[in-house]
Amino acid sequence: MIIQNTYYKYRISYLTKGGTTLEFKKTFISETVPYDKDTDIIVEGPVHPDELRNMTFDEGLNSFRVSKEQFEAIIEIAELPEGRIIIARIDQHIIGYTTYLYPDPLERWSDGNLPYILELGAVELSLDYRNYGLGKKMLQLAMKAPEMEDFIVITTEYYWHWDLKNSGLDVYQYQKIMHKMMAEGGLEVFATDDPEIISHPANSLMARIGQNIQQEQMEAFDKLRFMNRFFF
């Protein structure tokens, strides 16, 4: 079953763009994924922060920080004008999530404050629910929102963020799984000279180019990808 409804909008002005008003549209989509004969998993988003506050957060969602603090972090992301949180839940209990927001100001991807670049910041599932294709489902659902065609969605894959211990895989096996999962959301590998990414061959930059992205926007993205060129 698929339910689709646009339920809230933000408007925000960027002084760096001469005060241009940009409208953020967030199209809410919900899908049901069978779990067992008595239970379904709901994959949905972007979820409003008020809805998130009425839910609980699985203690196994602790890859980045303790679960309580991570729950607070995703609520804060949902409150951002551009922030998008996609969740997987059983009843009102969150067992997985993905985050979308503007890149960290300390990273090169934020240079120029390009309003059409969003970063897929995290994909996390509680350990007990990692064999049901939910990561793929959350990525696919996020990209079904029509407004995502106005964005370049990037993700920086660093091997030190991966759960190698519980997976039993080496970095290259895990990289293959991550690339395959990200491809389900339309992301592909892009070359870059970013020092952190090229510091290890398992790291990578991946991106999905929305259908409404113009040539000049792609050129600006290309300049971000290669900032360390030397001229002789």
CSV table of C-alpha atoms in Angstrom, one decimal:
chain,number,residue,atom,x,y,z
A,1,MET,CA,0.0,0.0,0.0
A,2,ILE,CA,1.3,3.5,-0.9
A,3,ILE,CA,0.0,6.7,0.6
A,4,GLN,CA,1.2,10.0,-0.8
A,5,ASN,CA,0.5,13.5,0.5
A,6,THR,CA,2.2,16.8,0.6
A,7,TYR,CA,1.7,18.0,4.1
A,8,TYR,CA,4.1,20.9,4.8
A,9,LYS,CA,6.3,23.5,3.2
A,10,TYR,CA,9.1,25.8,4.3
A,11,ARG,CA,10.2,29.1,2.8
A,12,ILE,CA,13.6,30.5,3.5
A,13,SER,CA,15.7,33.3,2.2
A,14,TYR,CA,19.5,33.0,1.4
A,15,LEU,CA,21.3,36.3,1.7
A,16,THR,CA,24.2,34.8,-0.3
A,17,LYS,CA,21.8,34.5,-3.2
A,18,GLY,CA,20.8,38.2,-3.0
A,19,GLY,CA,17.8,37.5,-0.8
A,20,THR,CA,16.2,35.0,-3.2
A,21,THR,CA,13.4,33.1,-1.6
A,22,LEU,CA,13.6,29.4,-2.0
A,23,GLU,CA,10.7,27.1,-1.3
A,24,PHE,CA,11.2,23.7,0.1
A,25,LYS,CA,8.5,21.2,-0.7
A,26,LYS,CA,8.4,17.9,1.3
A,27,THR,CA,6.2,15.2,-0.2
A,28,PHE,CA,5.3,12.6,2.4
A,29,ILE,CA,5.2,9.0,1.2
A,30,SER,CA,4.4,5.9,3.2
A,31,GLU,CA,4.8,2.3,2.2
A,32,THR,CA,4.1,-1.0,4.0
A,33,VAL,CA,6.7,-3.8,4.0
A,34,PRO,CA,5.7,-7.2,5.2
A,35,TYR,CA,7.8,-8.4,8.2
A,36,ASP,CA,6.0,-11.5,9.5
A,37,LYS,CA,2.4,-12.7,9.4
A,38,ASP,CA,1.4,-10.4,12.3
A,39,THR,CA,3.6,-7.4,11.8
A,40,ASP,CA,4.3,-4.9,9.0
A,41,ILE,CA,7.2,-2.5,8.8
A,42,ILE,CA,6.3,1.1,7.7
A,43,VAL,CA,8.8,2.9,5.6
A,44,GLU,CA,7.9,6.6,5.3
A,45,GLY,CA,9.1,10.2,5.1
A,46,PRO,CA,10.0,12.9,5.2
A,47,VAL,CA,8.7,12.8,8.7
A,48,HIS,CA,7.7,15.9,10.5
A,49,PRO,CA,9.7,16.6,13.7
A,50,ASP,CA,6.4,16.7,15.8
A,51,GLU,CA,5.6,13.1,14.6
A,52,LEU,CA,9.1,11.9,15.4
A,53,ARG,CA,8.8,13.2,19.0
A,54,ASN,CA,5.8,10.9,19.4
A,55,MET,CA,7.8,7.8,18.5
A,56,THR,CA,10.4,5.7,20.2
A,57,PHE,CA,13.9,5.0,18.9
A,58,ASP,CA,15.6,1.6,19.0
A,59,GLU,CA,18.6,1.3,21.3
A,60,GLY,CA,20.4,-0.6,18.5
A,61,LEU,CA,20.6,2.6,16.5
A,62,ASN,CA,23.9,3.7,18.0
A,63,SER,CA,26.5,3.6,15.2
A,64,PHE,CA,27.3,7.3,15.4
A,65,ARG,CA,26.4,8.1,19.1
A,66,VAL,CA,24.3,6.7,21.8
A,67,SER,CA,20.7,6.1,20.6
A,68,LYS,CA,19.1,8.9,22.8
A,69,GLU,CA,21.5,11.5,21.4
A,70,GLN,CA,21.1,10.2,17.8
A,71,PHE,CA,17.3,10.5,18.2
A,72,GLU,CA,17.7,14.1,19.2
A,73,ALA,CA,20.0,14.7,16.3
A,74,ILE,CA,17.5,13.4,13.7
A,75,ILE,CA,14.7,15.5,15.2
A,76,GLU,CA,17.0,18.5,14.8
A,77,ILE,CA,17.6,17.6,11.1
A,78,ALA,CA,13.9,17.2,10.5
A,79,GLU,CA,13.5,20.8,11.8
A,80,LEU,CA,15.8,22.2,9.2
A,81,PRO,CA,14.1,23.8,6.2
A,82,GLU,CA,16.0,21.4,3.8
A,83,GLY,CA,16.2,18.5,6.3
A,84,ARG,CA,14.5,15.2,5.4
A,85,ILE,CA,14.2,12.1,7.6
A,86,ILE,CA,13.1,8.8,6.2
A,87,ILE,CA,12.3,6.1,8.8
A,88,ALA,CA,11.5,2.4,9.1
A,89,ARG,CA,9.2,1.7,12.0
A,90,ILE,CA,7.2,-1.0,13.6
A,91,ASP,CA,4.1,0.6,15.1
A,92,GLN,CA,5.6,3.8,16.7
A,93,HIS,CA,9.1,2.4,17.2
A,94,ILE,CA,11.8,3.5,14.8
A,95,ILE,CA,14.2,0.7,13.7
A,96,GLY,CA,16.0,2.5,10.9
A,97,TYR,CA,16.4,5.9,9.3
A,98,THR,CA,18.2,7.9,6.6
A,99,THR,CA,19.0,11.6,6.8
A,100,TYR,CA,19.2,14.3,4.1
A,101,LEU,CA,20.5,17.8,4.7
A,102,TYR,CA,22.9,20.4,3.4
A,103,PRO,CA,26.6,19.4,3.7
A,104,ASP,CA,28.6,20.2,6.7
A,105,PRO,CA,30.0,23.8,6.5
A,106,LEU,CA,33.5,22.4,7.2
A,107,GLU,CA,33.4,20.2,4.1
A,108,ARG,CA,34.1,21.2,0.6
A,109,TRP,CA,30.6,20.2,-0.6
A,110,SER,CA,29.2,23.3,1.2
A,111,ASP,CA,31.5,25.7,-0.7
A,112,GLY,CA,29.4,28.3,-2.5
A,113,ASN,CA,26.3,27.4,-0.5
A,114,LEU,CA,24.7,25.7,-3.5
A,115,PRO,CA,21.1,25.2,-2.6
A,116,TYR,CA,20.6,22.3,-4.9
A,117,ILE,CA,23.2,20.0,-3.2
A,118,LEU,CA,21.9,17.7,-0.5
A,119,GLU,CA,23.9,15.2,1.4
A,120,LEU,CA,22.7,11.7,2.3
A,121,GLY,CA,24.3,11.9,5.7
A,122,ALA,CA,23.4,8.5,7.3
A,123,VAL,CA,21.7,5.2,6.7
A,124,GLU,CA,21.3,3.2,9.8
A,125,LEU,CA,19.3,0.1,10.7
A,126,SER,CA,19.2,-1.7,14.0
A,127,LEU,CA,21.1,-5.0,13.8
A,128,ASP,CA,18.1,-7.2,14.2
A,129,TYR,CA,16.5,-5.7,11.1
A,130,ARG,CA,19.3,-5.7,8.6
A,131,ASN,CA,18.3,-8.6,6.4
A,132,TYR,CA,15.0,-7.3,5.1
A,133,GLY,CA,16.1,-4.9,2.4
A,134,LEU,CA,15.0,-1.9,4.5
A,135,GLY,CA,18.0,0.3,3.6
A,136,LYS,CA,17.2,-0.1,0.0
A,137,LYS,CA,13.5,0.6,0.6
A,138,MET,CA,14.3,3.8,2.5
A,139,LEU,CA,16.6,5.1,-0.3
A,140,GLN,CA,14.1,4.2,-3.0
A,141,LEU,CA,11.2,5.9,-1.1
A,142,ALA,CA,13.2,9.1,-0.6
A,143,MET,CA,13.8,9.5,-4.3
A,144,LYS,CA,10.2,9.0,-5.2
A,145,ALA,CA,9.4,12.6,-4.0
A,146,PRO,CA,9.2,14.7,-7.2
A,147,GLU,CA,11.1,17.6,-5.6
A,148,MET,CA,14.2,15.4,-5.4
A,149,GLU,CA,14.6,15.9,-9.1
A,150,ASP,CA,15.7,19.5,-8.3
A,151,PHE,CA,18.7,18.2,-6.3
A,152,ILE,CA,22.1,16.7,-6.6
A,153,VAL,CA,22.2,14.2,-3.7
A,154,ILE,CA,25.6,13.2,-2.6
A,155,THR,CA,27.0,10.7,-0.1
A,156,THR,CA,30.6,10.3,1.1
A,157,GLU,CA,31.3,6.7,1.9
A,158,TYR,CA,34.2,6.3,4.4
A,159,TYR,CA,35.1,2.8,5.4
A,160,TRP,CA,35.6,3.8,9.1
A,161,HIS,CA,31.9,4.5,9.3
A,162,TRP,CA,31.0,0.9,8.3
A,163,ASP,CA,30.0,-1.8,10.8
A,164,LEU,CA,32.7,-4.2,9.7
A,165,LYS,CA,32.7,-6.0,13.1
A,166,ASN,CA,29.1,-7.2,13.0
A,167,SER,CA,29.1,-7.8,9.3
A,168,GLY,CA,32.1,-10.1,9.2
A,169,LEU,CA,33.2,-8.5,5.9
A,170,ASP,CA,36.4,-6.9,4.8
A,171,VAL,CA,36.3,-3.3,3.6
A,172,TYR,CA,36.0,-4.2,-0.1
A,173,GLN,CA,33.2,-6.6,0.4
A,174,TYR,CA,31.4,-4.0,2.5
A,175,GLN,CA,32.1,-1.4,-0.2
A,176,LYS,CA,30.5,-3.6,-2.8
A,177,ILE,CA,27.3,-3.9,-0.6
A,178,MET,CA,27.2,-0.2,0.0
A,179,HIS,CA,27.5,0.7,-3.7
A,180,LYS,CA,24.8,-1.8,-4.6
A,181,MET,CA,22.4,-0.4,-1.9
A,182,MET,CA,23.1,3.2,-2.9
A,183,ALA,CA,22.5,2.3,-6.5
A,184,GLU,CA,19.0,1.4,-5.5
A,185,GLY,CA,18.5,5.1,-4.8
A,186,GLY,CA,20.0,6.1,-8.1
A,187,LEU,CA,23.4,7.0,-6.7
A,188,GLU,CA,26.6,6.3,-8.7
A,189,VAL,CA,30.3,6.7,-8.0
A,190,PHE,CA,31.9,10.0,-9.0
A,191,ALA,CA,35.6,10.8,-9.1
A,192,THR,CA,37.0,13.4,-6.8
A,193,ASP,CA,40.3,14.7,-5.4
A,194,ASP,CA,38.8,15.2,-1.9
A,195,PRO,CA,41.7,14.2,0.4
A,196,GLU,CA,39.6,12.2,2.9
A,197,ILE,CA,38.0,10.2,0.1
A,198,ILE,CA,41.2,9.4,-1.8
A,199,SER,CA,43.0,8.5,1.5
A,200,HIS,CA,41.8,4.9,1.1
A,201,PRO,CA,40.6,3.1,-2.0
A,202,ALA,CA,37.5,1.8,-0.3
A,203,ASN,CA,36.2,5.3,0.2
A,204,SER,CA,34.1,6.9,-2.5
A,205,LEU,CA,31.9,9.8,-3.5
A,206,MET,CA,28.5,8.8,-4.8
A,207,ALA,CA,25.8,11.1,-6.2
A,208,ARG,CA,22.3,11.1,-7.8
A,209,ILE,CA,21.8,13.9,-10.4
A,210,GLY,CA,18.1,15.0,-10.4
A,211,GLN,CA,16.4,15.3,-13.8
A,212,ASN,CA,15.9,19.0,-13.4
A,213,ILE,CA,19.6,19.8,-12.8
A,214,GLN,CA,21.0,22.3,-15.3
A,215,GLN,CA,24.4,22.3,-17.1
A,216,GLU,CA,25.7,25.2,-15.0
A,217,GLN,CA,24.7,23.4,-11.8
A,218,MET,CA,26.6,20.3,-12.9
A,219,GLU,CA,29.6,22.5,-13.7
A,220,ALA,CA,29.5,24.0,-10.2
A,221,PHE,CA,29.4,20.4,-8.8
A,222,ASP,CA,32.3,19.4,-10.9
A,223,LYS,CA,34.4,22.3,-9.5
A,224,LEU,CA,33.6,21.0,-6.0
A,225,ARG,CA,34.7,17.5,-6.9
A,226,PHE,CA,38.1,18.8,-8.2
A,227,MET,CA,39.5,21.6,-6.1
A,228,ASN,CA,43.2,20.5,-6.0
A,229,ARG,CA,44.2,20.9,-9.6
A,230,PHE,CA,47.6,22.4,-10.2
A,231,PHE,CA,48.5,24.5,-13.2
A,232,PHE,CA,52.0,24.5,-14.6
